[in-house]
Short mmCIF file of C-alpha atoms in Angstrom, two decimals:
data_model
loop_
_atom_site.label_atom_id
_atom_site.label_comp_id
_atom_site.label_asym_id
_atom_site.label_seq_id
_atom_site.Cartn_x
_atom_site.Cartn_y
_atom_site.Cartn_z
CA UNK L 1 -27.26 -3.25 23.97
CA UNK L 2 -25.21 -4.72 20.86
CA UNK L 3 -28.26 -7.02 19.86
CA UNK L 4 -30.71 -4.05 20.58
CA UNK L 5 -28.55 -2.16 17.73
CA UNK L 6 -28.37 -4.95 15.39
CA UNK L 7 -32.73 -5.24 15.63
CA UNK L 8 -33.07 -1.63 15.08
CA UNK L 9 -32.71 -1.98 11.33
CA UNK L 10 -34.52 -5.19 10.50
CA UNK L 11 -37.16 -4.70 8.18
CA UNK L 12 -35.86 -1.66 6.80
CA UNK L 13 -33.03 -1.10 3.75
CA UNK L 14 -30.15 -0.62 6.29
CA UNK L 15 -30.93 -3.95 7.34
CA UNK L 16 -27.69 -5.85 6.09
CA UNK L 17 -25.74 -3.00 7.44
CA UNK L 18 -26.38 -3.95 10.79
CA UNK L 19 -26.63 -7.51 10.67
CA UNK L 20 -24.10 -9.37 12.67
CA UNK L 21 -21.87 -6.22 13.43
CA UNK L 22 -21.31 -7.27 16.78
CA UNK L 23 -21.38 -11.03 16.08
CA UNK L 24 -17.38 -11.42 17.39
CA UNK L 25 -17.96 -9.29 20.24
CA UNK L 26 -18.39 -11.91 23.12
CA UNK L 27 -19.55 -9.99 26.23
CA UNK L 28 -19.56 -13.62 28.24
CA UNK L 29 -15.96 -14.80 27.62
CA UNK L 30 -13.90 -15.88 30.55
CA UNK L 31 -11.32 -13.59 29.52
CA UNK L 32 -12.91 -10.70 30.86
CA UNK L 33 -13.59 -12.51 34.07
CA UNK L 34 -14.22 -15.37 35.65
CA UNK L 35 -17.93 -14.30 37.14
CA UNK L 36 -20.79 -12.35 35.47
CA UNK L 37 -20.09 -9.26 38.04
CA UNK L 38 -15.90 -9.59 37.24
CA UNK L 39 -17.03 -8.99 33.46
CA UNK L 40 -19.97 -6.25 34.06
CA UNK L 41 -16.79 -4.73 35.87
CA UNK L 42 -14.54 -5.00 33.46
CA UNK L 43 -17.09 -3.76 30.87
CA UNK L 44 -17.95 -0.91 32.68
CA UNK L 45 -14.28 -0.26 32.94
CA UNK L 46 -13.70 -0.01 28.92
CA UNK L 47 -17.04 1.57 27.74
CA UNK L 48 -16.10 4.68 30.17
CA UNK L 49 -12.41 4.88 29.41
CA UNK L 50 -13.58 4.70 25.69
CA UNK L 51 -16.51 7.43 26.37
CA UNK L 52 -13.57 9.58 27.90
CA UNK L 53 -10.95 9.52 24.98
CA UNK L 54 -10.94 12.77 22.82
CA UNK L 55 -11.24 11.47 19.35
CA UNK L 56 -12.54 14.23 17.88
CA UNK L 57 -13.63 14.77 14.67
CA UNK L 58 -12.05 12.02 11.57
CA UNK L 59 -12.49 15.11 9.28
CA UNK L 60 -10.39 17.41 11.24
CA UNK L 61 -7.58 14.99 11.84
CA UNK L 62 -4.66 13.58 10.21
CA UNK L 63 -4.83 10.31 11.72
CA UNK L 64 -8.07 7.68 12.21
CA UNK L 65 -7.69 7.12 15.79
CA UNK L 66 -10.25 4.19 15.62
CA UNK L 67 -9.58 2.66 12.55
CA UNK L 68 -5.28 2.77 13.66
CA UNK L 69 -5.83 1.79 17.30
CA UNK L 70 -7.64 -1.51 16.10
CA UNK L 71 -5.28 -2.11 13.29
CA UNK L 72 -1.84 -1.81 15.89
CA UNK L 73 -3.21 -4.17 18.00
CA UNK L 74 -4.28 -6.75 15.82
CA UNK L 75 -0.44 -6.29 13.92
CA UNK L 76 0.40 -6.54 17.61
CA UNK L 77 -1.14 -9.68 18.59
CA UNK L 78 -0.80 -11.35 14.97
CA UNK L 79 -4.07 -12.12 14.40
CA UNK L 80 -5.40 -13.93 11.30
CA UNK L 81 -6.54 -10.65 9.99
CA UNK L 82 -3.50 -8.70 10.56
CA UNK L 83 -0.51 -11.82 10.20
CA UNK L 84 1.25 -10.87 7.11
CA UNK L 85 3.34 -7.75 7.07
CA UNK L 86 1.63 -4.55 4.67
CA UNK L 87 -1.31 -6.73 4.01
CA UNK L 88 -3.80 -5.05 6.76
CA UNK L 89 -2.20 -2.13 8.03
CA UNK L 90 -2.25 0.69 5.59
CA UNK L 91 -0.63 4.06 7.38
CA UNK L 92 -2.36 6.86 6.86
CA UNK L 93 0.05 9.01 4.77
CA UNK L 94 -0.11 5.88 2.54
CA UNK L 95 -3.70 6.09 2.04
CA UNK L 96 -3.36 10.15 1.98
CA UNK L 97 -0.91 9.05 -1.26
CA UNK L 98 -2.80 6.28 -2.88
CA UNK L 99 -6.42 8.53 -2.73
CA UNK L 100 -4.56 11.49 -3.75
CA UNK L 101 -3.16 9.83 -6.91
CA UNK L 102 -6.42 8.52 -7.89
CA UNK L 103 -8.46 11.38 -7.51
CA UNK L 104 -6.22 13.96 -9.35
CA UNK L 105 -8.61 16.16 -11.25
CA UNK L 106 -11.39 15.63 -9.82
CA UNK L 107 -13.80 17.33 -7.38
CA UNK L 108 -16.31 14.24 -7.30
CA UNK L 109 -17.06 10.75 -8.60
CA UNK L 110 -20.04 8.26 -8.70
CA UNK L 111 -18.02 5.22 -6.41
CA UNK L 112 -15.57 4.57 -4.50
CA UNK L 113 -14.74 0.93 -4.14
CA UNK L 114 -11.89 -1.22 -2.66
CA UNK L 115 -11.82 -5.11 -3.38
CA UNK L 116 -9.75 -5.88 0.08
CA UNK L 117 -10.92 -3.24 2.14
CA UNK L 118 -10.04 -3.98 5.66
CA UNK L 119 -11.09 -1.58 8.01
CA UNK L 120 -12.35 0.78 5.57
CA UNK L 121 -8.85 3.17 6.19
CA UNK L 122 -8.63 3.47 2.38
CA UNK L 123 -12.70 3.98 1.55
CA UNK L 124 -12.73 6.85 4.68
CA UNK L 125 -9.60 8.81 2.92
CA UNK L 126 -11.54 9.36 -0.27
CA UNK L 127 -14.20 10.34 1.97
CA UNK L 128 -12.30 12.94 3.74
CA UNK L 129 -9.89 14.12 0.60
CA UNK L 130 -13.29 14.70 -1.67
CA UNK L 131 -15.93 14.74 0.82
CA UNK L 132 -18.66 12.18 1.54
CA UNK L 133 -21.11 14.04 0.01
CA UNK L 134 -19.18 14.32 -3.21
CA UNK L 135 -18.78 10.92 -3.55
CA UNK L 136 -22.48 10.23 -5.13
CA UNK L 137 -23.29 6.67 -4.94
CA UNK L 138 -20.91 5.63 -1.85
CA UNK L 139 -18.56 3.10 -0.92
CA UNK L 140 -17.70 -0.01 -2.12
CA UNK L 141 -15.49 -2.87 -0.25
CA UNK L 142 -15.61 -6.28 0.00
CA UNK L 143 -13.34 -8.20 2.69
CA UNK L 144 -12.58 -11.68 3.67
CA UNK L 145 -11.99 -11.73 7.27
CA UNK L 146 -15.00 -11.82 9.60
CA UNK L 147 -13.65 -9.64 11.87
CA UNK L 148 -12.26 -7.04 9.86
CA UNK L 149 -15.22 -6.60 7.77
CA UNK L 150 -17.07 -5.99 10.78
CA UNK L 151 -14.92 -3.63 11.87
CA UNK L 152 -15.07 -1.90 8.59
CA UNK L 153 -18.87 -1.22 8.96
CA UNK L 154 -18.56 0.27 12.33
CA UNK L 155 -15.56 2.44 11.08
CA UNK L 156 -18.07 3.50 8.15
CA UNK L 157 -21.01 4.12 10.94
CA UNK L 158 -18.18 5.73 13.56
CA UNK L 159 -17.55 8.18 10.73
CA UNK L 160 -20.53 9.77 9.65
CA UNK L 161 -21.53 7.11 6.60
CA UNK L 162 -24.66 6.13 6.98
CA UNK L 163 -25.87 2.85 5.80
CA UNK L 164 -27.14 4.08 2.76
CA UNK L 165 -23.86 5.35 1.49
CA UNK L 166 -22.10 2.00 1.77
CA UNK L 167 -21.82 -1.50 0.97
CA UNK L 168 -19.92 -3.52 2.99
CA UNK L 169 -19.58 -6.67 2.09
CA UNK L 170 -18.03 -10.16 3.08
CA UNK L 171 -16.21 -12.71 0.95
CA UNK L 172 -13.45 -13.97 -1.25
CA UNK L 173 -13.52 -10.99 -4.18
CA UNK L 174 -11.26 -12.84 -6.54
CA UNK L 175 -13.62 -16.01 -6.31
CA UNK L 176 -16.82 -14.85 -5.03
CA UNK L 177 -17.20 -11.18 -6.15
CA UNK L 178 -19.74 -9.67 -4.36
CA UNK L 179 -20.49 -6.27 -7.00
CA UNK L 180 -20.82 -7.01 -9.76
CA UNK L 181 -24.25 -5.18 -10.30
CA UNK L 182 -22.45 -1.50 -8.63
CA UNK L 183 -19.44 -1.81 -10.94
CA UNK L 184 -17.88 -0.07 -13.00
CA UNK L 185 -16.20 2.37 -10.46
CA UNK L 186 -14.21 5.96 -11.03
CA UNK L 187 -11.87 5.71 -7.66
CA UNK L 188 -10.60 2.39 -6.90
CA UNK L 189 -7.69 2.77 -4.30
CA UNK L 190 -6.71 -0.74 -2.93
CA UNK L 191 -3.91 -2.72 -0.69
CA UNK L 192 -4.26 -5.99 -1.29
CA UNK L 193 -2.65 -8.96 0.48
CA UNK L 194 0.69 -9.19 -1.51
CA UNK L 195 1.62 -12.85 -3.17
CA UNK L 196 -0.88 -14.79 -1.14
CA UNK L 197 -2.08 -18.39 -2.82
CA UNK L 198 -5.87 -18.77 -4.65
CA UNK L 199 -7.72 -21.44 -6.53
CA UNK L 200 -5.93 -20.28 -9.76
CA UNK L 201 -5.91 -22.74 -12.22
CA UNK L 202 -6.91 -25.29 -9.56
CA UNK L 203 -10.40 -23.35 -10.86
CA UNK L 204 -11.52 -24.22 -14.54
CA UNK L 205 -14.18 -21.79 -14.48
CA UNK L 206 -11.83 -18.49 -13.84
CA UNK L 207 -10.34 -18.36 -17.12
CA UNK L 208 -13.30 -17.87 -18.47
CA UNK L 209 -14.19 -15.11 -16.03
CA UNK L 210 -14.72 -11.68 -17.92
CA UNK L 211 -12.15 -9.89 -15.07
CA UNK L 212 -9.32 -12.38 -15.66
CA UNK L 213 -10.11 -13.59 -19.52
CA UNK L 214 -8.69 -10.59 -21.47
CA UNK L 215 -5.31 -11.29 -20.39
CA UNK L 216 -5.10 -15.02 -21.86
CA UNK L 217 -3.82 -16.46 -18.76
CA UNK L 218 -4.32 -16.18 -14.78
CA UNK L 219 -2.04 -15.23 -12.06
CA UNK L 220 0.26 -18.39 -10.46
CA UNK L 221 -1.50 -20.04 -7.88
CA UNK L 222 0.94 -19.30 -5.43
CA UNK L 223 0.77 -15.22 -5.99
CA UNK L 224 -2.20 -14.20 -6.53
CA UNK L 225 -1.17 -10.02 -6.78
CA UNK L 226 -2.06 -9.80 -10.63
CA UNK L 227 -5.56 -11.44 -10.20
CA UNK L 228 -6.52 -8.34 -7.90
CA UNK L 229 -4.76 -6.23 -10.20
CA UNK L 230 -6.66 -7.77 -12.89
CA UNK L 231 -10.22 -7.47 -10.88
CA UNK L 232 -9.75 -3.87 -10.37
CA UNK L 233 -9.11 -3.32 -14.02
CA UNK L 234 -11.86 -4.89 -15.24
CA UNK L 235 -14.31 -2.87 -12.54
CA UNK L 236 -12.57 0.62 -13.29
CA UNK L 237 -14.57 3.24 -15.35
CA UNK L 238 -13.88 4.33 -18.03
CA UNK L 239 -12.93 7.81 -17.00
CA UNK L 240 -11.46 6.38 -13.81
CA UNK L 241 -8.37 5.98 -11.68
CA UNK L 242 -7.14 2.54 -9.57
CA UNK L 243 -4.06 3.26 -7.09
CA UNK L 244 -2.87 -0.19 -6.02
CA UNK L 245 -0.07 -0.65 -3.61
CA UNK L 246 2.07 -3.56 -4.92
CA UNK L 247 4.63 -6.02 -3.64
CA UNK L 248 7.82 -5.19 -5.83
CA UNK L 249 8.18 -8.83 -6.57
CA UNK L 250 5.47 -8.28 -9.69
CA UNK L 251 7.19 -5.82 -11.23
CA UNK L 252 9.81 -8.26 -12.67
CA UNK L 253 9.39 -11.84 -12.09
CA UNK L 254 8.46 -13.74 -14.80
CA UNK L 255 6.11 -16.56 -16.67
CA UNK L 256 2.27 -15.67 -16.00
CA UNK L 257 3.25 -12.13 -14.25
CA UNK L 258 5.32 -11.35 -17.36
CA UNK L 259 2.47 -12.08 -19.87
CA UNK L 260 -0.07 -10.02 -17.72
CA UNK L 261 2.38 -7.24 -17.10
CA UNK L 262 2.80 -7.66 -21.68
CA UNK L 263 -0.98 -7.75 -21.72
CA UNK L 264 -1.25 -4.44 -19.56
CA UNK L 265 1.37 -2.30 -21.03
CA UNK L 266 0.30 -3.32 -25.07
CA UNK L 267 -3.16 -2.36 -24.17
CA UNK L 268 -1.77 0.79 -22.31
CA UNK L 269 -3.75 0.25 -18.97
CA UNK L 270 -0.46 1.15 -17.07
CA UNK L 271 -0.24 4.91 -16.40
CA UNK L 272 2.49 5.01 -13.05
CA UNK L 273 4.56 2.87 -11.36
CA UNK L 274 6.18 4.60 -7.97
CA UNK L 275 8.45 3.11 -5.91
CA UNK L 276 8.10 3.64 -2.54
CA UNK L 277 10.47 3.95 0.96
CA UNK L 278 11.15 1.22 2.32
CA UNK L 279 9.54 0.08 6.35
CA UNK L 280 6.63 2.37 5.80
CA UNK L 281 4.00 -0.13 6.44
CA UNK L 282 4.02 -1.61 10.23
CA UNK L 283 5.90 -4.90 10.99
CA UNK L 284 7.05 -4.75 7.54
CA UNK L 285 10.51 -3.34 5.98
CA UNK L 286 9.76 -4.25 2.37
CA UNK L 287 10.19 -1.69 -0.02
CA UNK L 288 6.42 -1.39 -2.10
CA UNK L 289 5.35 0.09 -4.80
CA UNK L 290 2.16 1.66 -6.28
CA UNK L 291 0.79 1.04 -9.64
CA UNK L 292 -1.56 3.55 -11.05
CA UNK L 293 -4.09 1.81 -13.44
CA UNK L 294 -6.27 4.20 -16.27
CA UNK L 295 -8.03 2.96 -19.47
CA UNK L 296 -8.37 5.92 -20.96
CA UNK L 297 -5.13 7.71 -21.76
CA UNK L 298 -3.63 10.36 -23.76
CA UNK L 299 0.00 8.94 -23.99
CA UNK L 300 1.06 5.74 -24.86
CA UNK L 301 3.56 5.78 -22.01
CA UNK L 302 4.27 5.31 -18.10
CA UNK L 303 6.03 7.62 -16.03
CA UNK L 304 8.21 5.84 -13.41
CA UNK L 305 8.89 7.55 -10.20
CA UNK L 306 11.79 6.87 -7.34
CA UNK L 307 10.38 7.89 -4.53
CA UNK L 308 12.68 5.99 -2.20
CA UNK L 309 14.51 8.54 -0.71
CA UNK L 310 11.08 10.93 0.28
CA UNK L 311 10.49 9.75 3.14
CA UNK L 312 11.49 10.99 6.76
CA UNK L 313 12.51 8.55 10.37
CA UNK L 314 10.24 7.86 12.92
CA UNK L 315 11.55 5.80 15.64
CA UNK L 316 11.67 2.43 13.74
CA UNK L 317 10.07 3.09 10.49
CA UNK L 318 10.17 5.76 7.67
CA UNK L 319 7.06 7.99 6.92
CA UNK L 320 5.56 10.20 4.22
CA UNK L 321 5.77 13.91 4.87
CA UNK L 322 2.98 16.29 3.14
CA UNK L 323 5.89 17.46 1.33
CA UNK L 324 6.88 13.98 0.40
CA UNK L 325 3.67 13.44 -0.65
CA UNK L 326 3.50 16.58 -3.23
CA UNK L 327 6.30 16.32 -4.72
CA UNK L 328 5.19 12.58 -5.70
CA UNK L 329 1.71 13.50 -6.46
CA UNK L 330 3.07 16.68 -8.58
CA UNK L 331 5.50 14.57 -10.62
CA UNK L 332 2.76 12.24 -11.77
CA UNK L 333 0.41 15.33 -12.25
CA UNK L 334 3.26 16.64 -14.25
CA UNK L 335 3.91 14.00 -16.16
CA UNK L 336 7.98 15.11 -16.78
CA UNK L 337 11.27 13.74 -16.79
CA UNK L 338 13.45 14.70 -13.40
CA UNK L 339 16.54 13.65 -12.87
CA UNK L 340 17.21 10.71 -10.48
CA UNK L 341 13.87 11.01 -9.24
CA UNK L 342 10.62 10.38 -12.36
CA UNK L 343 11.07 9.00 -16.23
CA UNK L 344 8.42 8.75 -19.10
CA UNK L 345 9.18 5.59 -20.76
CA UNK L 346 7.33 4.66 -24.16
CA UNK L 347 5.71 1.10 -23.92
CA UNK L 348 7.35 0.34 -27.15
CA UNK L 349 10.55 0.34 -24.80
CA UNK L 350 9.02 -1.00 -21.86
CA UNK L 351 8.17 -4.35 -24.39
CA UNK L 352 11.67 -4.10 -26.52
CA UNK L 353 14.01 -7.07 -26.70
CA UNK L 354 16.10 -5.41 -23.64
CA UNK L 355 13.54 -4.44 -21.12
CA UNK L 356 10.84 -7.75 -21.70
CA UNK L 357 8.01 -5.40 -19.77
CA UNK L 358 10.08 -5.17 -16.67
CA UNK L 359 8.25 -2.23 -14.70
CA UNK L 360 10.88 -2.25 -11.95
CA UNK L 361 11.59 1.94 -11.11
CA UNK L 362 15.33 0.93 -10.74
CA UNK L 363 15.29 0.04 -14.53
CA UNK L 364 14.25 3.18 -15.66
CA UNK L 365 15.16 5.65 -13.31
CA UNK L 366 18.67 5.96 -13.09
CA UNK L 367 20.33 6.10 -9.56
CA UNK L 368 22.37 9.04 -7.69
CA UNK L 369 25.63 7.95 -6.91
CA UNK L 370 26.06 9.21 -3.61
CA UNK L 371 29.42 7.31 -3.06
CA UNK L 372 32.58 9.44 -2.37
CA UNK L 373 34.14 10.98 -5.15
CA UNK L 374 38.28 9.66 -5.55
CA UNK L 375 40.64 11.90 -7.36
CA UNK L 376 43.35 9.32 -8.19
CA UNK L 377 45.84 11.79 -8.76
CA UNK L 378 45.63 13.16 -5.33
CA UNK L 379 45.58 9.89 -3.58
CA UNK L 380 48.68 8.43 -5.28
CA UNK L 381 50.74 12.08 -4.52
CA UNK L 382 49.48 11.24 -0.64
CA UNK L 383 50.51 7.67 -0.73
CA UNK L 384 53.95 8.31 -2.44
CA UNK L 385 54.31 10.74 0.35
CA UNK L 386 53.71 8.70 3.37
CA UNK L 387 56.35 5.59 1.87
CA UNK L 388 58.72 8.28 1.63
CA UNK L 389 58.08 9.15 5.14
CA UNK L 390 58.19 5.58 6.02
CA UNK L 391 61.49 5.25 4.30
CA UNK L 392 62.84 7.88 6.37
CA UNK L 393 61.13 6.54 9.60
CA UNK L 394 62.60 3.24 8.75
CA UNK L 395 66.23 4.32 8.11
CA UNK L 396 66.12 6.55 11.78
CA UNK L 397 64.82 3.23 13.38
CA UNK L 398 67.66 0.92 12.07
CA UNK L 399 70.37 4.07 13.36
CA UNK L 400 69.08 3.80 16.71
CA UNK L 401 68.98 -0.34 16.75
CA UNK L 402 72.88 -0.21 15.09
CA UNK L 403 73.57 2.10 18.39
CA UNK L 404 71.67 0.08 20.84
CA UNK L 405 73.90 -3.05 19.44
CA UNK L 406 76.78 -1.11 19.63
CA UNK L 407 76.82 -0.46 23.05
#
């Protein structure tokens, strides 16, 4: 059945979209039984329970059943895919955020594209926030995990994108990019996998590469976040958005992150920074952020929003409410200063002697003190009250002892 769908497109232009989709799917493995007729069982078993679930429609729901179910178990069972925290499971209100952010203003664009694309949970929300049919061109991803990229293709098929609306593809995108004859693109909304090691400076040729070049110097080998922030830059339209979630680390650390983030904020690329709740992504209780990316702005500026506090409890993480949601996505639309909560920072400030480009919220954004308010005066009436009242307990206590001895 699975090689009888792969065959169906060879020969014509869908025929890479197919190709290998079912290649980890191993319908012989012992683990579904020990004979052919314990597996057919088994098989049976799951194709009917799956034919019986009510997914209904991805368009009419908040949630992608599919794309979620996989991704929990996969966290679950720490897979290779799924192993570090925030890297492969992006929560839906997350993506609801990120695609909402970059597609302010508009009611369609030419591409969508997301360099570590996973299941596709990012590339489907611009689909259902705008429409498929109002993203022109389609949707762009590239992913390095065999698996997951598979998975990402059926997701695409499961909801209504055909194979001529997307391009899937497989590979390392910060060594081995694999469109560079699709880019530039309007919407790019991306989670990469935070601080993760690449070749780096290990690789002579990528500091010549046009994506990384501009800024004079390539992310650490160790942490490669600002070489994806980098690629996306470098593929974004001119009249486009990129929403990247970030691990907060960036924001501040310093040596080659410090010269990108100078390189990025004198050129003006940097439009947003948000910091988000902390444990919103699953098996992770880091605290991210989200840095909005333009090249063509108005204001020479950023607006920094606290968002840390907009979040509600679920059981044992914190989640984005619609409400949560709009009141981020308005203060960036709105672009003003609110207290404790957004503030529009020049870059001249951002790069003084006193900030160095740190883009940590917390610098900018001054906190609520929500610690208990002392009057002083009050407190030292109370305490001069209870010694007296100890004096006098004191002095009754030493009567009674004097009589007790007496007798």
């Amino acid at each position: 059945m699975f090689k009888n769908i792969e065959t169906s497109a060879q020969g014509s232009e869908s025929e890479d979209a197919f190709k290998g989709l079912f290649d980890d799917f191993d319908v012989n493995s012992n683990k579904l039984g020990a004979t052919v007729a314990k597996r057919n069982e088994k098989l049976v078993k799951l194709l009917d329970t799956v034919a019986d679930m009510k997914l209904g429609k991805y368009q009419d729901s908040t949630i992608d059943a599919f794309g979620d179910a996989y991704e929990y178990l996969m966290s679950m069972y720490a897979s290779n895919a799924g192993k570090k925290g925030g890297e492969f499971f992006t929560p839906q209100e997350v993506s609801e955020l990120l695609t909402r952010l970059a597609t302010v203003g508009k009611t369609e664009v030419n591409k969508v594209y997301d360099p570590a694309c996973g299941s596709g949970s990012l590339l489907l929300k611009a689909a259902k926030i705008l429409g498929k049919d109002n993203i022109r061109l389609g949707f762009f991803g590239q992913e390095i995990n065999i698996t997951t990229y598979n998975l990402c293709r059926i997701n695409m098929f499961l909801h209504d994108i055909g194979p001529d609306k997307f391009n899937i593809a497989h590979g390392d995108t910060l060594t081995e990019p694999a469109h560079w004859d699709e880019e530039p693109f309007e919407v790019i909304v991306s989670n990469p996998p935070y601080s993760i090691p690449w070749a780096g400076s290990d690789n002579p040729l990528l500091i010549n590469d046009i994506r990384y070049s501009p800024a004079g110097i390539l992310a650490p080998k160790s942490k490669a976040d600002f070489a994806f922030i980098m690629h996306s830059l470098s593929w974004l339209a001119s009249n486009g958005t990129a929403a990247i979630v970030c691990f907060p680390g960036i924001m501040y650390r310093g040596g080659a992150e410090q010269k990108i983030r100078k390189y990025l904020i004198d050129n003006n690329f940097i439009d947003c920074i948000i910091q988000l709740p902390a444990n919103l992504f699953f098996g992770a209780s880091i605290s991210t952020c989200i840095m909005v990316l333009k090249k063509s702005k108005a204001t020479n500026d950023v607006i920094f929003i606290d968002a840390s506090n907009e979040f509600v409890k679920v059981t044992n993480n914190n989640k984005l409410t619609e409400e949560n949601i709009q009141k981020i996505v308005n203060a960036f639309v709105e672009r003003k200063d609110a207290e404790y909560f957004a503030k529009i920072v020049p870059n001249t400030t951002i790069g003084d002697e006193e900030h160095n480009y740190n883009l940590s919220v917390s610098t900018y954004v001054e906190q609520k003190d929500t610690r208990e308010k002392v009057d002083i005066k009050k407190l030292n009436e109370e305490i001069a009250q209870i010694v007296a009242r100890e004096q006098v307990l004191r002095e009754e206590i030493d009567k009674i002892i004097k009589e007790i001895e007496g007798e």
